[in-house]
Coordinates of C-alpha atoms in Angstrom, one line a residue:
V1 CA 0.0 -0.1 0.0
A2 CA 2.9 2.3 0.9
A3 CA 4.4 1.6 -2.5
Y4 CA 1.2 2.5 -4.3
F5 CA 0.9 5.9 -2.6
A6 CA 4.5 6.7 -3.1
G7 CA 4.1 5.9 -6.8
Q8 CA 0.9 8.3 -6.8
A9 CA 2.9 11.0 -5.1
V10 CA 5.7 10.8 -7.8
G11 CA 3.9 9.9 -10.5
A12 CA 5.4 6.7 -11.2
N13 CA 4.4 3.0 -11.0
V14 CA 6.4 2.1 -8.0
F15 CA 3.8 -0.6 -6.8
T16 CA 3.9 -2.6 -9.9
R17 CA 7.8 -2.5 -9.8
A18 CA 8.1 -3.3 -6.3
T19 CA 5.3 -6.3 -6.2
G20 CA 4.8 -7.4 -9.8
T21 CA 1.0 -6.6 -9.5
V22 CA -1.3 -3.9 -10.7
V23 CA -4.1 -2.2 -8.8
N24 CA -7.5 -3.3 -10.4
P25 CA -8.7 -0.1 -12.2
N26 CA -12.4 -1.5 -12.2
L27 CA -12.7 -1.8 -8.7
E28 CA -14.6 1.4 -8.3
L29 CA -17.2 0.1 -10.8
L30 CA -18.0 -2.9 -8.8
F31 CA -19.0 -1.0 -5.8
S32 CA -19.0 2.9 -5.2
G33 CA -21.9 3.0 -2.4
P34 CA -25.4 2.1 -2.4
R35 CA -27.8 3.1 -5.1
L36 CA -31.4 4.5 -4.9
R37 CA -33.8 2.6 -6.9
T38 CA -36.4 4.2 -9.3
F39 CA -39.7 2.8 -10.5
R40 CA -41.9 3.7 -13.4
F41 CA -45.5 3.2 -13.7
N42 CA -47.6 3.8 -16.7
F43 CA -51.6 3.9 -16.5
T44 CA -54.2 4.7 -19.1
L45 CA -57.3 6.3 -17.7
T46 CA -60.5 6.1 -19.6
P47 CA -63.5 7.8 -18.1
R48 CA -66.9 6.2 -19.0
S49 CA -69.2 8.8 -17.4
V50 CA -69.2 12.4 -16.1
E51 CA -68.4 11.2 -12.7
E52 CA -65.3 9.3 -13.8
A53 CA -64.2 12.2 -15.9
I54 CA -64.2 14.3 -12.7
M55 CA -62.5 11.7 -10.8
V56 CA -59.8 11.1 -13.4
R57 CA -59.1 15.1 -13.4
R58 CA -58.9 15.1 -9.5
I59 CA -56.2 12.2 -9.8
I60 CA -54.2 14.2 -12.3
K61 CA -54.4 17.2 -10.3
F62 CA -53.5 15.6 -7.2
F63 CA -50.4 14.0 -8.6
K64 CA -49.5 17.5 -10.2
R65 CA -49.9 19.2 -7.0
T66 CA -48.1 16.9 -4.6
S67 CA -45.1 16.2 -6.8
A68 CA -44.2 19.9 -6.8
P69 CA -42.5 21.8 -4.2
S70 CA -44.4 24.4 -2.3
L71 CA -43.5 27.9 -1.1
S72 CA -43.0 28.7 2.7
S73 CA -45.4 31.3 4.1
S74 CA -42.7 34.0 3.7
G75 CA -42.1 32.9 0.0
L76 CA -38.3 32.7 0.9
F77 CA -38.1 29.0 1.0
L78 CA -39.1 25.9 -0.8
K79 CA -40.8 22.9 0.9
T80 CA -40.2 19.5 -0.2
P81 CA -42.8 17.8 -2.2
S82 CA -44.9 14.9 -0.8
I83 CA -43.3 11.6 0.1
Y84 CA -45.2 8.5 -1.0
T85 CA -45.7 5.1 0.4
L86 CA -46.1 2.5 -2.3
K87 CA -47.3 -0.9 -1.9
Y88 CA -48.8 -3.7 -4.1
I89 CA -52.0 -4.9 -2.4
F90 CA -52.6 -8.5 -2.2
D91 CA -55.9 -8.9 -0.6
K92 CA -58.6 -6.5 -1.8
E93 CA -60.3 -6.6 1.6
G94 CA -57.2 -5.8 3.6
D95 CA -54.1 -3.9 3.3
E96 CA -51.7 -6.7 3.0
Q97 CA -48.5 -6.5 1.0
H98 CA -48.4 -8.8 -2.0
P99 CA -46.2 -11.8 -0.8
F100 CA -44.6 -12.2 -4.6
L101 CA -43.9 -8.6 -5.5
N102 CA -41.2 -6.3 -4.0
K103 CA -41.6 -3.8 -1.4
F104 CA -40.7 -0.1 -1.6
K105 CA -39.2 2.3 0.9
P106 CA -40.6 5.9 1.0
C107 CA -40.6 7.4 -2.4
A108 CA -40.6 10.9 -4.2
L109 CA -42.5 11.4 -7.3
T110 CA -39.7 12.5 -9.7
S111 CA -41.6 12.7 -13.0
F112 CA -45.1 12.9 -13.6
N113 CA -46.4 13.3 -17.4
V114 CA -49.8 13.1 -19.0
N115 CA -50.4 12.4 -22.5
Y116 CA -53.8 13.8 -23.2
T117 CA -54.1 12.1 -26.7
P118 CA -52.9 8.6 -25.9
D119 CA -54.9 7.1 -28.9
G120 CA -53.1 9.4 -31.4
S121 CA -55.9 12.0 -32.0
Y122 CA -58.0 14.7 -30.3
S123 CA -61.2 13.3 -29.0
T124 CA -63.4 14.6 -26.2
Y125 CA -66.9 13.6 -24.8
K126 CA -69.7 16.2 -24.8
G127 CA -68.7 17.8 -21.4
G128 CA -65.1 18.5 -22.6
S129 CA -63.4 15.5 -21.1
M130 CA -60.6 13.7 -23.0
T131 CA -61.8 10.2 -24.0
S132 CA -58.5 8.8 -22.7
Y133 CA -55.5 9.9 -20.5
A134 CA -52.2 8.3 -20.1
I135 CA -50.1 9.1 -17.2
D136 CA -46.5 8.2 -16.7
M137 CA -45.0 8.3 -13.1
T138 CA -41.4 7.8 -11.9
F139 CA -40.8 7.4 -8.4
G140 CA -37.5 7.4 -6.8
E141 CA -36.8 5.7 -3.3
L142 CA -35.3 8.1 -0.6
Q143 CA -33.4 5.5 1.3
P144 CA -30.9 3.0 -0.1
I145 CA -31.5 -0.8 0.3
Y146 CA -29.2 -2.6 3.0
A147 CA -28.6 -6.4 3.4
G148 CA -30.5 -6.3 6.8
D149 CA -33.6 -5.0 5.0
N150 CA -34.2 -8.3 3.4
A151 CA -34.7 -10.7 6.3
N152 CA -34.5 -14.5 5.7
D153 CA -37.4 -15.3 7.9
S154 CA -39.9 -12.9 6.2
T155 CA -42.9 -14.3 4.0
D156 CA -42.4 -11.7 1.3
M157 CA -40.2 -11.0 -1.5
G158 CA -38.5 -8.1 0.3
F159 CA -37.1 -5.0 -1.3

């Protein structure tokens, strides 16, 4: 190790001469620290009534509003956007995590896009609602996954 750092200091490869070995230059490619995962979800929303059209509009406005930062009361600072808790639901009667799908750590909605013409043409119902909307959401986890997060004795797939 001393030969390596001495070589770095003088700009020569003293380490290779002294030991006959070379430091692996790809070592930092193997592990440079934990990474945060991202997840992308795409949904097509097609309202079939006035009530459903109003609900689709509420859903789109909700995600637009909660994914954006807000201003503090003084207007001097920004407040962070909402944090989402995602879960694949297994039992429609309960709130049980799906045992064969991954779990999520808390996430931020990093991208939210709406395609107002997913069928390729402008088409509306009588009240003005589009006949279909395609939403594309990208969530990013706020915490990395560590080995201890995936217990061997759990009955789910883990993170």
